[in-house]
Coordinates of C-alpha atoms and ligand atoms in Angstrom, one line a residue:
X11 CA -37.5 5.0 53.5
X12 CA -34.6 4.9 55.9
X13 CA -35.1 4.7 59.7
X14 CA -32.7 6.1 62.2
X15 CA -32.7 2.8 64.2
X16 CA -30.0 0.3 63.3
X17 CA -31.3 -3.2 62.9
X18 CA -31.3 -5.2 66.1
X19 CA -32.7 -8.6 65.5
X20 CA -31.8 -12.2 66.1
X21 CA -30.9 -12.4 62.4
X22 CA -28.7 -9.3 62.5
X23 CA -25.5 -11.4 62.1
X24 CA -26.5 -12.3 58.5
X25 CA -26.5 -8.7 57.6
X26 CA -23.2 -7.7 59.0
X27 CA -20.3 -6.0 57.1
X28 CA -20.7 -5.3 53.4
X29 CA -19.5 -1.7 53.4
X30 CA -21.8 1.0 52.1
X31 CA -24.4 -1.4 50.9
X32 CA -24.3 -3.4 54.2
X33 CA -25.1 -0.1 56.0
X34 CA -27.9 0.8 53.6
X35 CA -29.5 -2.6 53.9
X36 CA -29.3 -2.5 57.7
X37 CA -30.8 1.0 57.7
X38 CA -33.5 0.3 55.3
X39 CA -37.1 0.4 56.6
X40 CA -38.0 -3.1 55.6
X41 CA -40.9 -3.2 58.0
X42 CA -42.8 -1.0 55.6
X43 CA -41.8 -3.0 52.5
X44 CA -43.4 -6.1 50.9
X45 CA -40.6 -8.2 52.4
X46 CA -41.4 -7.2 56.0
X47 CA -38.9 -7.1 58.9
X48 CA -35.6 -9.1 58.4
X49 CA -36.5 -10.9 61.6
X50 CA -39.2 -12.6 59.5
X51 CA -37.1 -13.2 56.4
X52 CA -36.7 -16.8 55.2
X53 CA -33.4 -18.5 55.9
X54 CA -32.7 -18.6 52.2
X55 CA -33.1 -14.9 51.8
X56 CA -30.9 -14.2 54.8
X57 CA -28.2 -16.5 53.6
X58 CA -28.2 -15.2 50.0
X59 CA -28.1 -11.5 51.2
X60 CA -25.2 -12.5 53.5
X61 CA -23.3 -14.1 50.6
X62 CA -23.9 -11.0 48.5
X63 CA -22.7 -8.6 51.2
X64 CA -19.5 -10.6 51.9
X65 CA -18.6 -11.0 48.2
X66 CA -16.1 -8.8 46.5
X67 CA -17.6 -9.9 43.1
X68 CA -20.5 -7.8 41.8
X69 CA -23.7 -9.5 42.8
X70 CA -27.4 -8.5 42.5
X71 CA -30.5 -10.3 43.8
X72 CA -34.2 -10.1 42.8
X73 CA -36.3 -11.7 45.6
X74 CA -39.9 -12.7 45.9
X75 CA -42.8 -12.3 43.5
X76 CA -42.2 -8.5 43.3
X77 CA -38.5 -9.1 42.5
X78 CA -37.3 -6.8 45.3
X79 CA -33.6 -5.8 44.8
X80 CA -30.4 -6.2 46.8
X81 CA -26.8 -5.5 45.6
X82 CA -23.4 -5.2 47.0
X83 CA -20.6 -2.6 47.0
X84 CA -18.8 -4.4 44.1
X85 CA -21.9 -4.0 42.0
X86 CA -22.6 -0.4 43.1
X87 CA -20.2 1.4 40.5
X88 CA -22.2 -0.1 37.7
X89 CA -25.1 2.1 38.6
X90 CA -23.0 5.2 38.0
X91 CA -23.5 8.6 39.5
X92 CA -26.9 10.4 39.8
X93 CA -28.7 7.3 38.6
X94 CA -30.4 4.4 40.2
X95 CA -28.4 4.1 43.4
X96 CA -29.4 4.1 46.2
X97 CA -33.0 4.0 45.2
X98 CA -32.5 0.6 43.5
X99 CA -32.1 -1.1 47.0
X100 CA -35.5 -2.6 48.1
X101 CA -37.1 -1.4 44.8
X102 CA -39.2 -3.6 42.5
X103 CA -37.2 -4.8 39.5
X104 CA -39.8 -3.5 37.1
X105 CA -39.7 0.0 38.6
X106 CA -35.9 0.1 38.6
X107 CA -35.2 -1.1 35.1
X108 CA -37.9 0.2 32.8
X109 CA -35.4 0.7 29.9
X110 CA -34.2 -2.9 29.8
X111 CA -37.1 -4.7 31.4
X112 CA -38.3 -6.3 28.1
X113 CA -34.8 -7.8 27.7
X114 CA -34.2 -9.1 31.2
X115 CA -37.7 -10.1 32.4
X116 CA -37.9 -13.1 30.1
X117 CA -34.5 -14.2 31.4
X118 CA -35.6 -13.9 35.0
X119 CA -38.8 -15.8 34.2
X120 CA -37.0 -18.6 32.4
X121 CA -34.7 -19.1 35.4
X122 CA -37.5 -18.9 38.0
X123 CA -39.6 -21.4 36.0
X124 CA -36.9 -24.0 36.4
X125 CA -34.8 -23.3 33.3
X126 CA -31.0 -23.6 33.1
X127 CA -29.0 -20.8 34.6
X128 CA -28.1 -18.2 31.9
X129 CA -24.7 -17.2 30.7
X130 CA -24.2 -14.0 28.7
X131 CA -20.8 -12.7 27.6
X132 CA -20.1 -9.1 26.8
X133 CA -23.7 -8.4 26.2
X134 CA -24.7 -4.8 25.4
X135 CA -27.4 -3.7 27.8
X136 CA -27.7 0.1 27.8
X137 CA -28.7 1.5 31.2
X138 CA -29.5 4.9 32.5
X139 CA -26.6 6.3 34.6
X140 CA -24.5 9.4 34.9
X141 CA -27.6 11.4 33.7
X142 CA -27.8 9.6 30.4
X143 CA -28.5 6.3 28.6
X144 CA -25.1 4.6 28.4
X145 CA -24.0 1.7 26.3
X146 CA -22.9 -0.8 28.9
X147 CA -21.5 -4.3 28.3
X148 CA -22.0 -7.1 30.8
X149 CA -20.9 -10.7 31.3
X150 CA -23.4 -12.2 33.6
X151 CA -25.2 -15.3 34.8
X152 CA -28.7 -15.5 36.3
X153 CA -29.3 -18.4 38.7
X154 CA -32.3 -19.5 40.6
X155 CA -32.3 -19.3 44.5
X156 CA -34.6 -22.0 45.9
X157 CA -36.0 -21.3 49.3
X158 CA -36.4 -23.8 52.1
X159 CA -39.9 -24.9 50.9
X160 CA -38.4 -25.9 47.6
X161 CA -40.0 -23.1 45.6
X162 CA -38.0 -20.5 43.6
X163 CA -37.3 -17.6 45.9
X164 CA -35.4 -15.3 43.7
X165 CA -32.8 -14.8 41.0
X166 CA -29.1 -14.2 41.9
X167 CA -27.2 -12.3 39.3
X168 CA -23.4 -12.6 39.3
X169 CA -22.0 -10.2 36.9
X170 CA -19.2 -8.0 35.8
X171 CA -19.2 -5.0 33.7
X172 CA -17.0 -5.4 30.6
X173 CA -17.6 -2.1 28.9
X174 CA -13.9 -1.1 29.2
X175 CA -12.7 -4.5 27.8
X176 CA -15.2 -4.4 25.0
X177 CA -14.3 -0.8 24.1
X178 CA -10.5 -1.7 24.2
X179 CA -11.2 -4.8 22.1
X180 CA -13.2 -2.7 19.6
X181 CA -10.4 -0.1 19.4
X182 CA -7.8 -2.8 18.8
X183 CA -10.0 -4.4 16.2
X184 CA -10.6 -1.1 14.4
X185 CA -6.8 -0.2 14.6
X186 CA -6.1 -3.7 13.1
X187 CA -8.7 -3.1 10.3
X188 CA -7.1 0.3 9.6
X189 CA -3.7 -1.3 9.5
X190 CA -4.9 -4.1 7.2
X191 CA -6.4 -1.5 4.9
X192 CA -3.1 0.5 4.8
X193 CA -1.2 -2.7 4.1
X194 CA -3.6 -3.6 1.3
X195 CA -3.5 -0.1 -0.1
X196 CA 0.3 0.1 0.0
X197 CA 0.7 -3.3 -1.6
X198 CA 2.8 -4.6 1.2
X199 CA 3.7 -8.1 2.1
X200 CA 3.7 -8.9 5.9
X201 CA 5.5 -11.6 7.8
X202 CA 5.9 -12.8 11.3
X203 CA 8.4 -15.4 12.4
X204 CA 8.1 -17.5 15.5
X205 CA 11.8 -18.0 16.4
X206 CA 11.1 -21.0 18.7
X207 CA 9.3 -23.0 16.0
X208 CA 10.8 -21.4 12.9
X209 CA 7.3 -21.1 11.6
X210 CA 6.6 -18.2 9.3
X211 CA 3.2 -16.5 9.1
X212 CA 2.6 -14.2 6.1
X213 CA -0.1 -12.5 4.2
X214 CA -1.5 -13.7 0.9
X215 CA 0.4 -11.1 -1.1
X216 CA 3.8 -12.3 0.2
X217 CA 2.7 -15.9 -0.4
X218 CA 2.0 -15.0 -4.0
X219 CA 5.3 -13.2 -4.5
X220 CA 7.2 -16.2 -3.0
X221 CA 5.0 -18.8 -4.7
X222 CA 4.3 -20.4 -1.3
X223 CA 1.3 -22.7 -0.6
X224 CA -1.8 -21.2 1.1
X225 CA -1.1 -22.9 4.4
X226 CA -1.6 -20.9 7.6
X227 CA 2.0 -21.5 8.8
X228 CA 5.0 -22.1 6.6
X229 CA 8.5 -23.4 7.5
X230 CA 11.1 -20.6 7.2
X231 CA 13.2 -22.8 5.0
X232 CA 10.4 -22.8 2.3
X233 CA 10.4 -19.0 2.3
X234 CA 14.2 -18.8 2.1
X235 CA 14.2 -21.2 -0.9
X236 CA 12.3 -18.5 -2.8
X237 CA 15.1 -16.0 -2.4
X238 CA 17.3 -15.7 -5.6
X239 CA 20.5 -17.8 -5.3
X240 CA 22.7 -14.8 -5.6
X241 CA 21.0 -13.1 -2.6
X242 CA 20.2 -16.0 -0.3
X243 CA 23.3 -16.0 1.9
X244 CA 23.2 -12.3 2.3
X245 CA 19.6 -12.4 3.5
X246 CA 20.3 -15.3 5.9
X247 CA 23.2 -13.3 7.3
X248 CA 21.0 -10.2 7.8
X249 CA 18.3 -12.3 9.6
X250 CA 20.9 -13.9 11.8
X251 CA 22.4 -10.5 12.6
X252 CA 19.1 -8.9 13.6
X253 CA 18.2 -11.9 15.8
X254 CA 21.6 -12.2 17.5
X255 CA 21.5 -11.3 21.2
X256 CA 22.9 -7.8 21.8
X257 CA 21.7 -6.6 18.4
X258 CA 19.3 -3.7 18.1
X259 CA 16.9 -6.1 16.2
X260 CA 16.6 -3.9 13.1
X261 CA 16.4 -5.7 9.8
X262 CA 16.5 -4.0 6.4
X263 CA 17.6 -5.7 3.3
X264 CA 16.9 -5.5 -0.5
X265 CA 16.9 -8.8 -2.4
X266 CA 15.4 -10.6 -5.3
X267 CA 12.5 -13.1 -4.9
X268 CA 12.0 -15.8 -7.4
X269 CA 8.5 -17.3 -7.2
X270 CA 8.7 -21.0 -6.4
X271 CA 5.6 -21.5 -8.5
X272 CA 6.4 -19.7 -11.8
X273 CA 9.9 -18.2 -11.4
X274 CA 8.6 -14.6 -11.5
X275 CA 11.4 -12.3 -10.2
X276 CA 10.8 -9.2 -8.2
X277 CA 13.1 -7.0 -6.1
X278 CA 11.8 -6.5 -2.6
X279 CA 12.8 -4.4 0.3
X280 CA 12.3 -6.1 3.7
X281 CA 12.0 -4.0 6.8
X282 CA 11.5 -5.6 10.2
X283 CA 12.4 -5.9 13.8
X284 CA 13.4 -8.7 16.2
X285 CA 12.0 -8.3 19.7
X286 CA 14.0 -9.6 22.7
X287 CA 12.7 -10.7 26.1
X288 CA 14.5 -9.7 29.4
X289 CA 16.9 -12.6 29.0
X290 CA 18.0 -11.4 25.6
X291 CA 16.2 -14.1 23.7
X292 CA 14.2 -13.3 20.5
X293 CA 10.5 -13.9 21.0
X294 CA 9.2 -12.3 17.8
X295 CA 10.7 -11.3 14.4
X296 CA 8.2 -9.6 12.1
X297 CA 8.0 -6.9 9.4
X298 CA 6.9 -5.9 6.0
X299 CA 8.0 -6.4 2.4
X300 CA 7.7 -3.8 -0.4
X301 CA 8.0 -4.5 -4.1
X302 CA 10.6 -2.1 -5.2
X303 CA 11.3 -3.6 -8.6
X304 CA 10.2 -0.6 -10.6
X305 CA 12.0 2.0 -8.4
X306 CA 15.1 -0.1 -8.4
X307 CA 15.2 -0.6 -12.2
X308 CA 14.6 3.3 -12.8
X309 CA 17.4 3.9 -10.4
X310 CA 19.5 1.4 -12.2
X311 CA 18.6 3.0 -15.6
X312 CA 19.3 6.4 -14.2
X313 CA 22.8 5.3 -13.0
X314 CA 23.4 3.8 -16.5
X315 CA 22.1 7.0 -18.1
X316 CA 24.5 9.2 -16.1
X317 CA 27.4 7.0 -17.1
X318 CA 26.3 6.9 -20.8
X319 CA 25.6 10.6 -20.9
X320 CA 29.0 11.4 -19.4
X321 CA 30.6 9.2 -22.0
X322 CA 28.5 10.6 -24.9
X323 CA 29.3 14.2 -24.0
X324 CA 32.9 13.5 -23.3
X325 CA 33.7 12.0 -26.7
X326 CA 32.8 15.0 -28.9
X327 CA 34.3 17.4 -26.3
X328 CA 37.6 15.5 -26.4
X329 CA 37.6 15.5 -30.3
X330 CA 36.6 19.2 -30.3
X331 CA 39.4 20.1 -27.9
X332 CA 41.9 18.1 -30.0
X333 CA 40.8 19.8 -33.2
X334 CA 41.1 23.2 -31.6
X335 CA 44.6 22.5 -30.3
X336 CA 45.7 21.4 -33.7
X337 CA 44.1 24.5 -35.3
X338 CA 45.9 26.7 -32.7
X339 CA 49.2 25.2 -33.7
X340 CA 48.5 25.5 -37.4
X341 CA 47.4 29.1 -37.1
X342 CA 50.8 29.9 -35.7
X343 CA 53.0 27.7 -37.8
X344 CA 51.2 27.2 -41.1
X345 CA 47.9 29.2 -41.4
X346 CA 47.4 28.4 -45.0
X347 CA 47.8 24.6 -44.6
X348 CA 45.0 22.6 -46.4
X349 CA 44.6 20.8 -43.0
X350 CA 42.9 23.9 -41.5
X351 CA 39.5 23.4 -43.2
X352 CA 39.6 19.6 -42.3
X353 CA 40.0 20.4 -38.6
X354 CA 37.5 23.3 -38.7
X355 CA 35.0 20.8 -40.2
X356 CA 35.8 18.2 -37.5
X357 CA 35.4 20.8 -34.8
X358 CA 32.1 21.9 -36.3
X359 CA 30.8 18.3 -36.5
X360 CA 31.6 17.6 -32.9
X361 CA 30.0 20.9 -31.9
X362 CA 26.9 19.8 -33.7
X363 CA 26.9 16.5 -31.9
X364 CA 27.1 18.3 -28.6
X365 CA 24.3 20.7 -29.5
X366 CA 22.2 17.7 -30.5
X367 CA 22.9 15.9 -27.2
X368 CA 22.1 18.9 -25.2
X369 CA 19.0 19.6 -27.2
X370 CA 17.8 16.1 -26.3
X371 CA 18.5 16.7 -22.6
X372 CA 16.7 20.0 -22.7
X373 CA 13.7 18.4 -24.5
X374 CA 13.4 15.8 -21.8
X375 CA 13.3 18.5 -19.2
X376 CA 10.6 20.3 -21.2
X377 CA 8.6 17.1 -21.5
X378 CA 8.9 16.5 -17.7
X379 CA 7.7 19.9 -16.9
X380 CA 4.8 19.7 -19.4
X381 CA 6.3 22.5 -21.5
X382 CA 6.7 20.9 -24.8
X383 CA 4.5 23.4 -26.7
X384 CA 3.4 22.8 -30.3
X385 CA 3.5 25.4 -33.0
X386 CA 0.9 24.1 -35.6
X387 CA 1.3 25.0 -39.3
X388 CA 0.2 23.6 -42.6
X389 CA 3.0 22.0 -44.6
X390 CA 3.8 19.1 -47.0
X391 CA 4.9 16.1 -45.0
X392 CA 6.6 14.4 -47.9
X393 CA 8.6 17.5 -48.6
X394 CA 9.7 17.7 -45.0
X395 CA 10.8 14.1 -45.1
X396 CA 12.8 14.5 -48.3
X397 CA 14.5 17.7 -47.0
X398 CA 15.4 15.8 -43.8
X399 CA 16.9 12.9 -45.8
X400 CA 19.0 15.3 -47.9
X401 CA 20.3 17.0 -44.8
X402 CA 21.2 13.7 -43.1
X403 CA 22.7 12.2 -46.3
X404 CA 24.6 15.0 -48.1
X405 CA 27.1 12.7 -49.7
X406 CA 24.5 10.1 -50.9
X407 CA 26.0 7.4 -48.7
X408 CA 22.6 5.8 -48.1
X409 CA 19.9 4.7 -50.5
X410 CA 16.5 6.1 -49.5
X411 CA 13.4 4.7 -51.2
X412 CA 10.3 7.0 -51.0
X413 CA 7.1 5.0 -51.3
X414 CA 3.5 6.0 -51.2
X415 CA 2.2 9.5 -51.4
X416 CA 4.2 12.1 -53.4
X417 CA 2.7 14.9 -51.5
X418 CA 0.5 15.2 -48.3
X419 CA -0.5 18.4 -46.7
X420 CA -1.0 18.2 -42.9
X421 CA -1.4 20.4 -39.9
X422 CA 1.4 19.8 -37.4
X423 CA 4.4 21.3 -35.7
X424 CA 7.0 21.3 -38.6
X425 CA 10.1 21.6 -36.3
X426 CA 8.9 18.8 -34.0
X427 CA 7.9 16.4 -36.8
X428 CA 11.3 17.1 -38.4
X429 CA 12.9 16.1 -35.0
X430 CA 11.0 12.8 -35.1
X431 CA 12.1 12.1 -38.6
X432 CA 15.8 12.9 -37.7
X433 CA 15.5 10.5 -34.8
X434 CA 13.9 7.6 -36.8
X435 CA 16.1 8.0 -39.9
X436 CA 19.2 8.6 -37.7
X437 CA 18.4 5.3 -35.8
X438 CA 17.7 3.4 -39.1
X439 CA 21.2 4.4 -40.3
X440 CA 22.9 3.8 -36.9
X441 CA 21.4 0.4 -36.3
X442 CA 22.0 -0.9 -39.8
X443 CA 25.8 -1.2 -40.1
X444 CA 25.6 -3.7 -42.9
X445 CA 22.8 -2.2 -45.0
X446 CA 22.5 1.2 -46.8
X447 CA 18.9 0.9 -47.9
X448 CA 16.1 2.7 -46.0
X449 CA 12.5 2.7 -47.2
X450 CA 10.2 5.6 -46.2
X451 CA 6.5 5.3 -46.9
X452 CA 3.9 8.0 -46.5
X453 CA 0.2 7.0 -46.6
X454 CA -3.0 8.5 -45.6
X455 CA -6.7 7.9 -45.2
X456 CA -9.5 10.4 -44.5
X457 CA -8.3 11.3 -41.1
X458 CA -4.7 10.2 -40.6
X459 CA -1.3 10.4 -42.2
X460 CA 1.0 7.4 -41.6
X461 CA 4.8 7.4 -42.0
X462 CA 6.9 4.2 -41.9
X463 CA 10.7 4.1 -41.7
X464 CA 11.9 0.7 -42.6
X465 CA 15.6 -0.4 -42.2
X466 CA 17.3 -3.7 -42.9
X467 CA 19.6 -3.6 -39.9
X468 CA 20.1 -5.6 -36.7
X469 CA 16.5 -5.6 -35.6
X470 CA 15.3 -5.7 -32.0
X471 CA 14.7 -8.5 -29.6
X472 CA 10.8 -8.8 -29.2
X473 CA 11.1 -8.8 -25.4
X474 CA 12.6 -5.3 -25.5
X475 CA 9.9 -3.8 -27.7
X476 CA 7.5 -2.8 -24.9
X477 CA 10.2 -0.6 -23.3
X478 CA 11.7 0.9 -26.4
X479 CA 9.9 4.3 -26.0
X480 CA 10.8 4.6 -22.3
X481 CA 13.1 7.3 -21.1
X482 CA 16.8 6.3 -21.0
X483 CA 16.0 2.9 -22.5
X484 CA 18.7 1.3 -24.6
X485 CA 18.9 -2.2 -25.9
X486 CA 22.0 -4.3 -25.5
X487 CA 22.8 -4.7 -29.2
X488 CA 24.4 -8.1 -29.8
X489 CA 28.0 -7.1 -29.1
X490 CA 27.8 -3.9 -31.1
X491 CA 28.7 -0.6 -29.5
X492 CA 26.3 2.1 -30.6
X493 CA 26.4 5.6 -29.1
X494 CA 23.3 7.2 -27.8
X495 CA 21.4 8.4 -24.7
X496 CA 18.2 6.3 -25.0
X497 CA 16.2 9.5 -25.4
X498 CA 15.4 9.9 -29.1
X499 CA 12.5 7.5 -29.2
X500 CA 11.2 8.8 -25.9
X501 CA 11.2 12.3 -27.2
X502 CA 9.7 11.2 -30.6
X503 CA 6.9 9.3 -28.8
X504 CA 6.1 12.4 -26.6
X505 CA 5.9 14.6 -29.7
X506 CA 3.6 12.2 -31.6
X507 CA 1.4 11.7 -28.6
X508 CA 1.1 15.5 -28.2
X509 CA -0.1 15.6 -31.8
X510 CA -2.8 13.0 -30.8
X511 CA -1.0 10.4 -32.9
X512 CA 0.4 7.0 -32.3
X513 CA 4.0 5.6 -32.7
X514 CA 5.1 2.0 -32.8
X515 CA 7.5 -0.5 -34.2
X516 CA 7.6 -4.0 -35.8
X517 CA 11.0 -5.7 -35.8
X518 CA 12.7 -9.0 -36.4
X519 CA 16.1 -9.7 -35.1
X520 CA 18.5 -9.8 -38.1
X521 CA 15.9 -8.6 -40.6
X522 CA 15.6 -5.0 -39.5
X523 CA 12.9 -2.7 -38.1
X524 CA 9.9 -0.8 -39.3
X525 CA 9.2 2.3 -37.1
X526 CA 5.9 4.0 -37.8
X527 CA 3.8 6.8 -36.6
X528 CA 0.5 8.4 -37.5
X529 CA -1.0 11.9 -37.1
X530 CA -4.3 13.5 -37.6
X531 CA -4.2 15.3 -41.0
X532 CA -6.5 18.1 -40.0
X533 CA -5.8 20.4 -37.1
X534 CA -9.4 20.1 -35.9
X535 CA -8.8 16.5 -35.1
X536 CA -8.0 16.9 -31.5
X537 CA -5.3 19.6 -31.6
Ligands
ADP606 P1 19.6 5.8 -28.6 O1 20.1 7.2 -28.3 O2 20.1 4.8 -27.8 O3 19.6 5.5 -30.0 P2 16.7 5.8 -28.9 O4 15.7 6.3 -27.9 O5 16.7 6.5 -30.2 O6 18.1 6.0 -28.1 O7 16.5 4.3 -29.1 C1 16.4 3.4 -28.0 C2 16.9 2.1 -28.3 O8 16.1 1.4 -29.3 C3 18.3 2.1 -28.9 O9 19.3 2.1 -27.9 C4 18.3 0.9 -29.8 O10 18.7 -0.2 -29.0 C5 16.9 0.7 -30.2 N1 16.6 1.1 -31.5 C6 16.1 2.3 -31.9 N2 16.0 2.3 -33.3 C7 16.4 1.1 -33.7 C8 16.5 0.5 -35.0 N3 16.2 1.2 -36.1 N4 17.0 -0.7 -35.1 C9 17.4 -1.4 -34.0 N5 17.3 -0.9 -32.8 C10 16.8 0.3 -32.6

C-alpha cells in the first residue's frame, strides 16, 4: 500500500536519498504495516535502513520477528523484471521467497540466534524473476543487526550476484576441457615458457617424449638437452628469433628429440608463438608439439623411392637406346652382321626389365585403389614353381633343389602366385651373389599349402625384418649395390594377404634367408 503523502517525521533524515528505493520506502504506508510508522522505528532500524539506502553495494535487510524486507537500488536488478519488485519491499520474507525459503531460513535463524555471520561464495540459489525460475549465483554474507536493547533486530544481507562471472568461468572451463580433449585426441605435446624465469611448463606427453621428470616446472635447459645434438643449435636459434623484439613471434621448427631417459628418438614439429607486451618484451612463449616421425620417414622413403625409380628406369632405357642406335648403324652398314641378334637380344632384355618395373608400379596403384582382383583357378602349385624356375634359369646358372611335395593341387590366382614366386626367386638370386643354390620346399596340411624359398646369400639385419614388406622399403646391403624399387615384397605380401594367406621371413646375416608363405588349399577357405 502506497500513500500519496511523503514522509514528514522527525526521523525523515534517516530515509533521505537512495534513488528509486529511497522514494519507495518513503512512500510506503508503514503505518498499516507490522513495523508501524517510521517515527516509532527503533534507532537501530533507522540507522541500518539509512546505511542500506546510501550504499552502492547491493544490500538487503530482514527486520523484526516477521522478517520484514528492505533493499536498495544496487540490489534491485537482482529481482529482475516482472518478478518480486516492488512487492518485496515491506513484505514478509517467507511470503517473498517461497522457492528458496527452506534454504535461507536456517541461515537467517543461525545468525539471529547468535551464530557466526555467514559467507557463501558463488552459491546457486535459483529465484523467480523475468517470469521464470532462473539459476542465479550469489556471493553473500548474512550478519546480525542488534538493536539498542541488545537483542537481535534483524539480518543484514550484503551480497552480489555472480551469475555472469560463474557462467563465464564455466564457459572457460568447458572450453579448456574441450581443448584438453582435442590435445589428448590429437596426441599433441603442449608447452608454455615463462621468459622471465626460463621455467617451462609442459603436459605429460611432452615430458614422456623428452624423458623429463614429472615436476610441475622444468628449467628450459633440461628440455633443450633432450634435443638431438645435430638439431640443438638450430632450435635454439629459432627460439631466439621468435622471441626477439620486432619479430612476429611465430615459431615453427622440425627437429629430433632424444629422450633423456631411454634415448628413444622421434621427429617432432613444434609450432608456437611468442607474445609481446606494449614495450616489446616477451611475456609468454607457448605452443604445441606434434610427433611427425612416421610422416617424415614416409616422406623420406618417398623421396628415396623417386630417386631410385628414376635410376632404375633410366638404366634399361639408356641400354635400350644404345642397342637401338647400334642396330640402326648395323642395318645400314652390315645388316647380316652376327652382332645384330646380340643387340636385338640386349634390347629385348632391357625392354623386359622396363615392362617388369612398370608392371610393379601399376600393381602398386591397383593395390592402393583396392583393385587387385583375383582370378581363382585350380592348378598344381609344384608345377607352377618348376615352370617359373625354368623361365628364370634358362641357362641352368643356378642350382634349384625342390623339396617336399611332388604335386599339390590348390585353388588360387595362377598369375598372381607366379608373380610372388618370380619375386621371391628373383630376390634369392639377386641377394646371393656368392651362392648359386636355392632350395624350394612345398608342404601342406589339411588346410594350407606352404612354400619356402631358401637362399644362402647375404641375409638380412634382424632390425630391418619388421619393415621388409612395407612399400618402397629397401635395406642398405653391406656395401653391395642391388637394383630394385622396394616393391616386390610389398606386392607379394598384398597378393598373399588377398588369398587369406600369410607371408614371412627368417634370416641370418651372412647365412641367407628363408622366405615363406602359406595359402588355403581349398577355395572355400575364406576366398
Ligand atoms: P627390391 O626391389 O629392393 O628387391 P623387395 O621388396 O623385393 O625390393 O625387397 C625389399 C628389400 O628386402 C630389398 O631391398 C632387400 O634389401 C631385402 N631382401 C629381399 N629379399 C632378400 C633376400 N632374399 N636376401 C636378402 N635381402 C632381401
